[in-house]
Amino acid sequence: MSFDAESLQKHIPSYLTEEDQKVLFRELKALSSGGNADYILNPRNDSFRNAALQGDGWRGFQLFEFETGKKRSVRGLVLSNSCDIDPENFRDLPTRIIFAPLVNLNKYKNMLENSGLDSKIIEQKINSIIAQKTSNVFYLPASGALEDDYIIRLDELHSMPFSAHRESPDRQKLFTLSNTGFYMLVLKLSVHFCRLQEKINRSSF
């Protein structure tokens, strides 16, 4: 996945202040040129520390392992829409929260090495992930509560009852994405799940 920051400028959210829009555009432009940007915020007030937002990192998710049939507690990134998991919004049925486990980038690299891939191919894959050019992987650089670089795989999603996560003794908010981090996440979700240019003419089926 590649993008040109100038072409994305018209999609920058209008609810941001003019200064915040300038910061977001500047950081997107830096990213498109191979630079870095601040992805992670460490919440400073109780309303953000307690609220579950799309793109948040949390402890206390329960992951069901298909291979073993067991559950284990993991750190993960919220992919559910913020409004859908807001307890203030009434739902006819109990809400489930969708998340993706946080995966240490070095451990992911070790998995690739153990699979027998050539070292040059692995290096290309890792560089592509860090540049946010891999459509099914979202990269999170080390910052704040993240002691190392992490990724989430958009083809490894899980869900659990939101009430169970809310009542989990392990539950703890790790971080909230910045405007730039959130915008990049939404772009990656859109490309991964909603690729309109799939080049399949369904009228011929």
PDB file of C-alpha atoms in Angstrom:
ATOM      1  CA  MET A   1       0.000   0.000   0.000  1.00  0.00           C
ATOM      2  CA  SER A   2       1.335   3.410  -0.900  1.00  0.00           C
ATOM      3  CA  PHE A   3      -0.198   6.850  -0.779  1.00  0.00           C
ATOM      4  CA  ASP A   4       0.503  10.439  -1.636  1.00  0.00           C
ATOM      5  CA  ALA A   5      -0.139  12.834   1.245  1.00  0.00           C
ATOM      6  CA  GLU A   6      -1.320  15.649  -1.002  1.00  0.00           C
ATOM      7  CA  SER A   7      -4.027  13.462  -2.531  1.00  0.00           C
ATOM      8  CA  LEU A   8      -5.275  12.548   0.938  1.00  0.00           C
ATOM      9  CA  GLN A   9      -5.459  16.108   2.183  1.00  0.00           C
ATOM     10  CA  LYS A  10      -9.086  16.507   1.074  1.00  0.00           C
ATOM     11  CA  HIS A  11     -10.059  13.553   3.307  1.00  0.00           C
ATOM     12  CA  ILE A  12      -8.631  15.018   6.517  1.00  0.00           C
ATOM     13  CA  PRO A  13     -11.470  15.203   9.085  1.00  0.00           C
ATOM     14  CA  SER A  14     -13.179  18.587   9.180  1.00  0.00           C
ATOM     15  CA  TYR A  15     -13.853  18.342  12.931  1.00  0.00           C
ATOM     16  CA  LEU A  16     -10.135  18.897  13.645  1.00  0.00           C
ATOM     17  CA  THR A  17      -8.949  22.414  14.370  1.00  0.00           C
ATOM     18  CA  GLU A  18      -7.009  24.135  11.621  1.00  0.00           C
ATOM     19  CA  GLU A  19      -3.783  23.623  13.569  1.00  0.00           C
ATOM     20  CA  ASP A  20      -4.512  19.909  14.124  1.00  0.00           C
ATOM     21  CA  GLN A  21      -5.234  19.509  10.404  1.00  0.00           C
ATOM     22  CA  LYS A  22      -1.868  21.077   9.603  1.00  0.00           C
ATOM     23  CA  VAL A  23      -0.085  18.720  12.026  1.00  0.00           C
ATOM     24  CA  LEU A  24      -1.871  15.680  10.575  1.00  0.00           C
ATOM     25  CA  PHE A  25      -1.009  16.668   6.996  1.00  0.00           C
ATOM     26  CA  ARG A  26       2.611  17.360   7.938  1.00  0.00           C
ATOM     27  CA  GLU A  27       2.982  13.947   9.600  1.00  0.00           C
ATOM     28  CA  LEU A  28       1.272  12.122   6.716  1.00  0.00           C
ATOM     29  CA  LYS A  29       3.622  13.846   4.322  1.00  0.00           C
ATOM     30  CA  ALA A  30       6.591  12.765   6.446  1.00  0.00           C
ATOM     31  CA  LEU A  31       5.337   9.182   6.490  1.00  0.00           C
ATOM     32  CA  SER A  32       4.891   9.106   2.720  1.00  0.00           C
ATOM     33  CA  SER A  33       8.553  10.158   2.428  1.00  0.00           C
ATOM     34  CA  GLY A  34       9.771   7.417   4.768  1.00  0.00           C
ATOM     35  CA  GLY A  35       9.858   9.551   7.915  1.00  0.00           C
ATOM     36  CA  ASN A  36       8.334   9.027  11.347  1.00  0.00           C
ATOM     37  CA  ALA A  37       5.272  10.353  13.138  1.00  0.00           C
ATOM     38  CA  ASP A  38       3.839  10.203  16.641  1.00  0.00           C
ATOM     39  CA  TYR A  39       1.227   7.430  16.660  1.00  0.00           C
ATOM     40  CA  ILE A  40       0.567   7.026  20.351  1.00  0.00           C
ATOM     41  CA  LEU A  41      -0.912   9.222  23.058  1.00  0.00           C
ATOM     42  CA  ASN A  42      -0.739   8.417  26.748  1.00  0.00           C
ATOM     43  CA  PRO A  43      -4.137   9.510  28.144  1.00  0.00           C
ATOM     44  CA  ARG A  44      -3.834  12.250  30.760  1.00  0.00           C
ATOM     45  CA  ASN A  45      -7.425  12.491  32.006  1.00  0.00           C
ATOM     46  CA  ASP A  46      -9.886   9.970  33.406  1.00  0.00           C
ATOM     47  CA  SER A  47     -12.404  10.290  30.564  1.00  0.00           C
ATOM     48  CA  PHE A  48      -9.841   9.037  28.027  1.00  0.00           C
ATOM     49  CA  ARG A  49      -8.261   6.534  30.408  1.00  0.00           C
ATOM     50  CA  ASN A  50     -11.610   4.819  30.905  1.00  0.00           C
ATOM     51  CA  ALA A  51     -13.197   5.230  27.463  1.00  0.00           C
ATOM     52  CA  ALA A  52     -12.756   2.472  24.866  1.00  0.00           C
ATOM     53  CA  LEU A  53     -12.034   4.002  21.457  1.00  0.00           C
ATOM     54  CA  GLN A  54     -11.256   2.500  18.082  1.00  0.00           C
ATOM     55  CA  GLY A  55      -7.484   2.103  17.881  1.00  0.00           C
ATOM     56  CA  ASP A  56      -6.931   1.899  21.644  1.00  0.00           C
ATOM     57  CA  GLY A  57      -4.422  -0.548  23.079  1.00  0.00           C
ATOM     58  CA  TRP A  58      -5.742  -2.521  26.077  1.00  0.00           C
ATOM     59  CA  ARG A  59      -4.835  -5.403  28.326  1.00  0.00           C
ATOM     60  CA  GLY A  60      -7.433  -7.979  29.277  1.00  0.00           C
ATOM     61  CA  PHE A  61      -8.670  -9.316  25.954  1.00  0.00           C
ATOM     62  CA  GLN A  62      -9.507 -13.023  25.889  1.00  0.00           C
ATOM     63  CA  LEU A  63      -8.195 -14.808  22.819  1.00  0.00           C
ATOM     64  CA  PHE A  64      -9.554 -18.219  21.813  1.00  0.00           C
ATOM     65  CA  GLU A  65      -6.864 -20.382  20.240  1.00  0.00           C
ATOM     66  CA  PHE A  66      -8.427 -22.493  17.517  1.00  0.00           C
ATOM     67  CA  GLU A  67      -5.551 -24.990  17.498  1.00  0.00           C
ATOM     68  CA  THR A  68      -5.708 -25.802  21.234  1.00  0.00           C
ATOM     69  CA  GLY A  69      -9.250 -24.802  22.164  1.00  0.00           C
ATOM     70  CA  LYS A  70      -7.876 -22.738  25.041  1.00  0.00           C
ATOM     71  CA  LYS A  71      -8.333 -19.099  26.025  1.00  0.00           C
ATOM     72  CA  ARG A  72      -5.575 -16.760  27.073  1.00  0.00           C
ATOM     73  CA  SER A  73      -5.357 -13.120  28.083  1.00  0.00           C
ATOM     74  CA  VAL A  74      -3.605 -10.856  25.559  1.00  0.00           C
ATOM     75  CA  ARG A  75      -2.897  -7.230  24.833  1.00  0.00           C
ATOM     76  CA  GLY A  76      -4.773  -6.030  21.778  1.00  0.00           C
ATOM     77  CA  LEU A  77      -5.913  -3.129  19.620  1.00  0.00           C
ATOM     78  CA  VAL A  78      -9.601  -2.205  19.476  1.00  0.00           C
ATOM     79  CA  LEU A  79     -11.021  -2.364  15.941  1.00  0.00           C
ATOM     80  CA  SER A  80     -14.689  -1.853  16.822  1.00  0.00           C
ATOM     81  CA  ASN A  81     -16.133   1.556  16.014  1.00  0.00           C
ATOM     82  CA  SER A  82     -15.976   3.878  19.033  1.00  0.00           C
ATOM     83  CA  CYS A  83     -19.722   4.577  18.952  1.00  0.00           C
ATOM     84  CA  ASP A  84     -20.624   0.883  18.727  1.00  0.00           C
ATOM     85  CA  ILE A  85     -18.884   0.089  22.031  1.00  0.00           C
ATOM     86  CA  ASP A  86     -19.901   3.237  23.887  1.00  0.00           C
ATOM     87  CA  PRO A  87     -21.918   1.990  26.906  1.00  0.00           C
ATOM     88  CA  GLU A  88     -24.000   5.182  26.698  1.00  0.00           C
ATOM     89  CA  ASN A  89     -25.451   3.982  23.384  1.00  0.00           C
ATOM     90  CA  PHE A  90     -28.329   1.553  23.899  1.00  0.00           C
ATOM     91  CA  ARG A  91     -28.162  -1.753  22.030  1.00  0.00           C
ATOM     92  CA  ASP A  92     -30.937  -4.342  21.665  1.00  0.00           C
ATOM     93  CA  LEU A  93     -28.392  -7.142  22.032  1.00  0.00           C
ATOM     94  CA  PRO A  94     -25.180  -7.344  24.100  1.00  0.00           C
ATOM     95  CA  THR A  95     -22.267  -5.650  22.363  1.00  0.00           C
ATOM     96  CA  ARG A  96     -19.154  -7.541  21.313  1.00  0.00           C
ATOM     97  CA  ILE A  97     -15.791  -5.865  20.967  1.00  0.00           C
ATOM     98  CA  ILE A  98     -13.537  -6.700  18.007  1.00  0.00           C
ATOM     99  CA  PHE A  99      -9.791  -6.668  18.597  1.00  0.00           C
ATOM    100  CA  ALA A 100      -6.497  -7.781  17.080  1.00  0.00           C
ATOM    101  CA  PRO A 101      -3.649  -9.069  19.274  1.00  0.00           C
ATOM    102  CA  LEU A 102      -0.537  -6.918  19.571  1.00  0.00           C
ATOM    103  CA  VAL A 103       2.423  -8.829  18.118  1.00  0.00           C
ATOM    104  CA  ASN A 104       6.019  -7.907  18.872  1.00  0.00           C
ATOM    105  CA  LEU A 105       7.696  -7.070  15.548  1.00  0.00           C
ATOM    106  CA  ASN A 106      10.935  -8.857  16.473  1.00  0.00           C
ATOM    107  CA  LYS A 107       9.003 -12.019  17.345  1.00  0.00           C
ATOM    108  CA  TYR A 108       7.156 -11.750  14.031  1.00  0.00           C
ATOM    109  CA  LYS A 109      10.523 -11.458  12.279  1.00  0.00           C
ATOM    110  CA  ASN A 110      11.719 -14.583  14.120  1.00  0.00           C
ATOM    111  CA  MET A 111       8.626 -16.437  12.890  1.00  0.00           C
ATOM    112  CA  LEU A 112       9.491 -15.479   9.310  1.00  0.00           C
ATOM    113  CA  GLU A 113      13.074 -16.650   9.826  1.00  0.00           C
ATOM    114  CA  ASN A 114      11.884 -19.974  11.267  1.00  0.00           C
ATOM    115  CA  SER A 115       9.658 -20.454   8.209  1.00  0.00           C
ATOM    116  CA  GLY A 116      12.777 -20.653   6.043  1.00  0.00           C
ATOM    117  CA  LEU A 117      12.378 -17.403   4.087  1.00  0.00           C
ATOM    118  CA  ASP A 118      15.461 -15.824   2.572  1.00  0.00           C
ATOM    119  CA  SER A 119      16.947 -13.076   4.757  1.00  0.00           C
ATOM    120  CA  LYS A 120      16.656 -10.490   1.969  1.00  0.00           C
ATOM    121  CA  ILE A 121      12.945 -11.249   1.516  1.00  0.00           C
ATOM    122  CA  ILE A 122      12.414 -10.950   5.269  1.00  0.00           C
ATOM    123  CA  GLU A 123      14.208  -7.595   5.312  1.00  0.00           C
ATOM    124  CA  GLN A 124      11.984  -6.354   2.461  1.00  0.00           C
ATOM    125  CA  LYS A 125       8.864  -7.513   4.300  1.00  0.00           C
ATOM    126  CA  ILE A 126       9.876  -5.809   7.552  1.00  0.00           C
ATOM    127  CA  ASN A 127      10.778  -2.571   5.761  1.00  0.00           C
ATOM    128  CA  SER A 128       7.419  -2.652   3.952  1.00  0.00           C
ATOM    129  CA  ILE A 129       5.587  -3.120   7.266  1.00  0.00           C
ATOM    130  CA  ILE A 130       7.427  -0.211   8.903  1.00  0.00           C
ATOM    131  CA  ALA A 131       6.605   2.008   5.906  1.00  0.00           C
ATOM    132  CA  GLN A 132       2.897   1.009   6.254  1.00  0.00           C
ATOM    133  CA  LYS A 133       2.941  -0.453   2.736  1.00  0.00           C
ATOM    134  CA  THR A 134       1.734  -3.936   3.741  1.00  0.00           C
ATOM    135  CA  SER A 135      -2.059  -3.865   3.399  1.00  0.00           C
ATOM    136  CA  ASN A 136      -2.892  -6.518   6.019  1.00  0.00           C
ATOM    137  CA  VAL A 137      -0.502  -5.288   8.740  1.00  0.00           C
ATOM    138  CA  PHE A 138      -0.702  -2.143  10.873  1.00  0.00           C
ATOM    139  CA  TYR A 139       2.631  -1.044  12.339  1.00  0.00           C
ATOM    140  CA  LEU A 140       2.976   0.612  15.754  1.00  0.00           C
ATOM    141  CA  PRO A 141       6.396   2.102  16.568  1.00  0.00           C
ATOM    142  CA  ALA A 142       7.699   1.854  20.135  1.00  0.00           C
ATOM    143  CA  SER A 143       6.380   4.661  22.310  1.00  0.00           C
ATOM    144  CA  GLY A 144       4.977   5.096  25.799  1.00  0.00           C
ATOM    145  CA  ALA A 145       3.515   1.804  27.022  1.00  0.00           C
ATOM    146  CA  LEU A 146       4.893  -0.028  23.978  1.00  0.00           C
ATOM    147  CA  GLU A 147       8.455  -0.927  24.893  1.00  0.00           C
ATOM    148  CA  ASP A 148       9.185  -2.306  21.404  1.00  0.00           C
ATOM    149  CA  ASP A 149       7.809  -2.000  17.876  1.00  0.00           C
ATOM    150  CA  TYR A 150       4.536  -3.905  17.470  1.00  0.00           C
ATOM    151  CA  ILE A 151       2.144  -4.866  14.708  1.00  0.00           C
ATOM    152  CA  ILE A 152      -1.400  -6.083  14.385  1.00  0.00           C
ATOM    153  CA  ARG A 153      -2.445  -8.434  11.605  1.00  0.00           C
ATOM    154  CA  LEU A 154      -5.755  -7.446  10.032  1.00  0.00           C
ATOM    155  CA  ASP A 155      -6.374 -11.074   9.071  1.00  0.00           C
ATOM    156  CA  GLU A 156      -6.214 -12.140  12.732  1.00  0.00           C
ATOM    157  CA  LEU A 157      -9.265 -10.596  14.362  1.00  0.00           C
ATOM    158  CA  HIS A 158     -11.150 -11.804  17.434  1.00  0.00           C
ATOM    159  CA  SER A 159     -14.196 -10.709  19.396  1.00  0.00           C
ATOM    160  CA  MET A 160     -15.568 -11.129  22.905  1.00  0.00           C
ATOM    161  CA  PRO A 161     -18.501  -9.721  24.879  1.00  0.00           C
ATOM    162  CA  PHE A 162     -17.740  -6.108  25.722  1.00  0.00           C
ATOM    163  CA  SER A 163     -19.141  -6.638  29.217  1.00  0.00           C
ATOM    164  CA  ALA A 164     -16.600  -9.429  29.822  1.00  0.00           C
ATOM    165  CA  HIS A 165     -13.736  -7.167  28.800  1.00  0.00           C
ATOM    166  CA  ARG A 166     -15.065  -4.303  30.882  1.00  0.00           C
ATOM    167  CA  GLU A 167     -15.206  -6.562  33.968  1.00  0.00           C
ATOM    168  CA  SER A 168     -11.854  -8.300  33.377  1.00  0.00           C
ATOM    169  CA  PRO A 169      -9.413  -7.955  36.317  1.00  0.00           C
ATOM    170  CA  ASP A 170      -6.578  -7.664  33.749  1.00  0.00           C
ATOM    171  CA  ARG A 171      -8.229  -4.765  31.933  1.00  0.00           C
ATOM    172  CA  GLN A 172      -5.963  -1.746  31.571  1.00  0.00           C
ATOM    173  CA  LYS A 173      -5.728   0.936  28.918  1.00  0.00           C
ATOM    174  CA  LEU A 174      -2.241   1.151  27.450  1.00  0.00           C
ATOM    175  CA  PHE A 175      -2.578   3.942  24.918  1.00  0.00           C
ATOM    176  CA  THR A 176      -4.823   5.886  22.563  1.00  0.00           C
ATOM    177  CA  LEU A 177      -3.838   6.563  18.967  1.00  0.00           C
ATOM    178  CA  SER A 178      -2.976  10.110  17.959  1.00  0.00           C
ATOM    179  CA  ASN A 179      -4.848  11.739  15.074  1.00  0.00           C
ATOM    180  CA  THR A 180      -2.121  10.509  12.710  1.00  0.00           C
ATOM    181  CA  GLY A 181      -2.143   6.972  14.115  1.00  0.00           C
ATOM    182  CA  PHE A 182      -5.927   6.762  13.969  1.00  0.00           C
ATOM    183  CA  TYR A 183      -6.082   8.143  10.419  1.00  0.00           C
ATOM    184  CA  MET A 184      -3.481   5.614   9.284  1.00  0.00           C
ATOM    185  CA  LEU A 185      -5.404   2.779  10.977  1.00  0.00           C
ATOM    186  CA  VAL A 186      -8.641   3.773   9.222  1.00  0.00           C
ATOM    187  CA  LEU A 187      -6.813   3.876   5.881  1.00  0.00           C
ATOM    188  CA  LYS A 188      -5.381   0.404   6.455  1.00  0.00           C
ATOM    189  CA  LEU A 189      -8.798  -0.981   7.479  1.00  0.00           C
ATOM    190  CA  SER A 190     -10.391   0.556   4.391  1.00  0.00           C
ATOM    191  CA  VAL A 191      -7.794  -0.872   2.028  1.00  0.00           C
ATOM    192  CA  HIS A 192      -7.790  -4.312   3.654  1.00  0.00           C
ATOM    193  CA  PHE A 193     -11.560  -4.820   3.947  1.00  0.00           C
ATOM    194  CA  CYS A 194     -13.093  -2.485   1.363  1.00  0.00           C
ATOM    195  CA  ARG A 195     -11.027  -2.748  -1.792  1.00  0.00           C
ATOM    196  CA  LEU A 196     -13.538  -1.535  -4.348  1.00  0.00           C
ATOM    197  CA  GLN A 197     -11.078  -1.976  -7.209  1.00  0.00           C
ATOM    198  CA  GLU A 198     -10.931  -5.752  -6.815  1.00  0.00           C
ATOM    199  CA  LYS A 199     -11.148  -6.156 -10.631  1.00  0.00           C
ATOM    200  CA  ILE A 200     -13.921  -8.734 -10.434  1.00  0.00           C
ATOM    201  CA  ASN A 201     -16.987  -8.144 -12.604  1.00  0.00           C
ATOM    202  CA  ARG A 202     -19.743  -9.744 -10.540  1.00  0.00           C
ATOM    203  CA  SER A 203     -22.393  -9.203 -13.210  1.00  0.00           C
ATOM    204  CA  SER A 204     -20.803 -12.018 -15.217  1.00  0.00           C
ATOM    205  CA  PHE A 205     -21.369 -14.665 -12.562  1.00  0.00           C
TER     206      PHE A 205
END
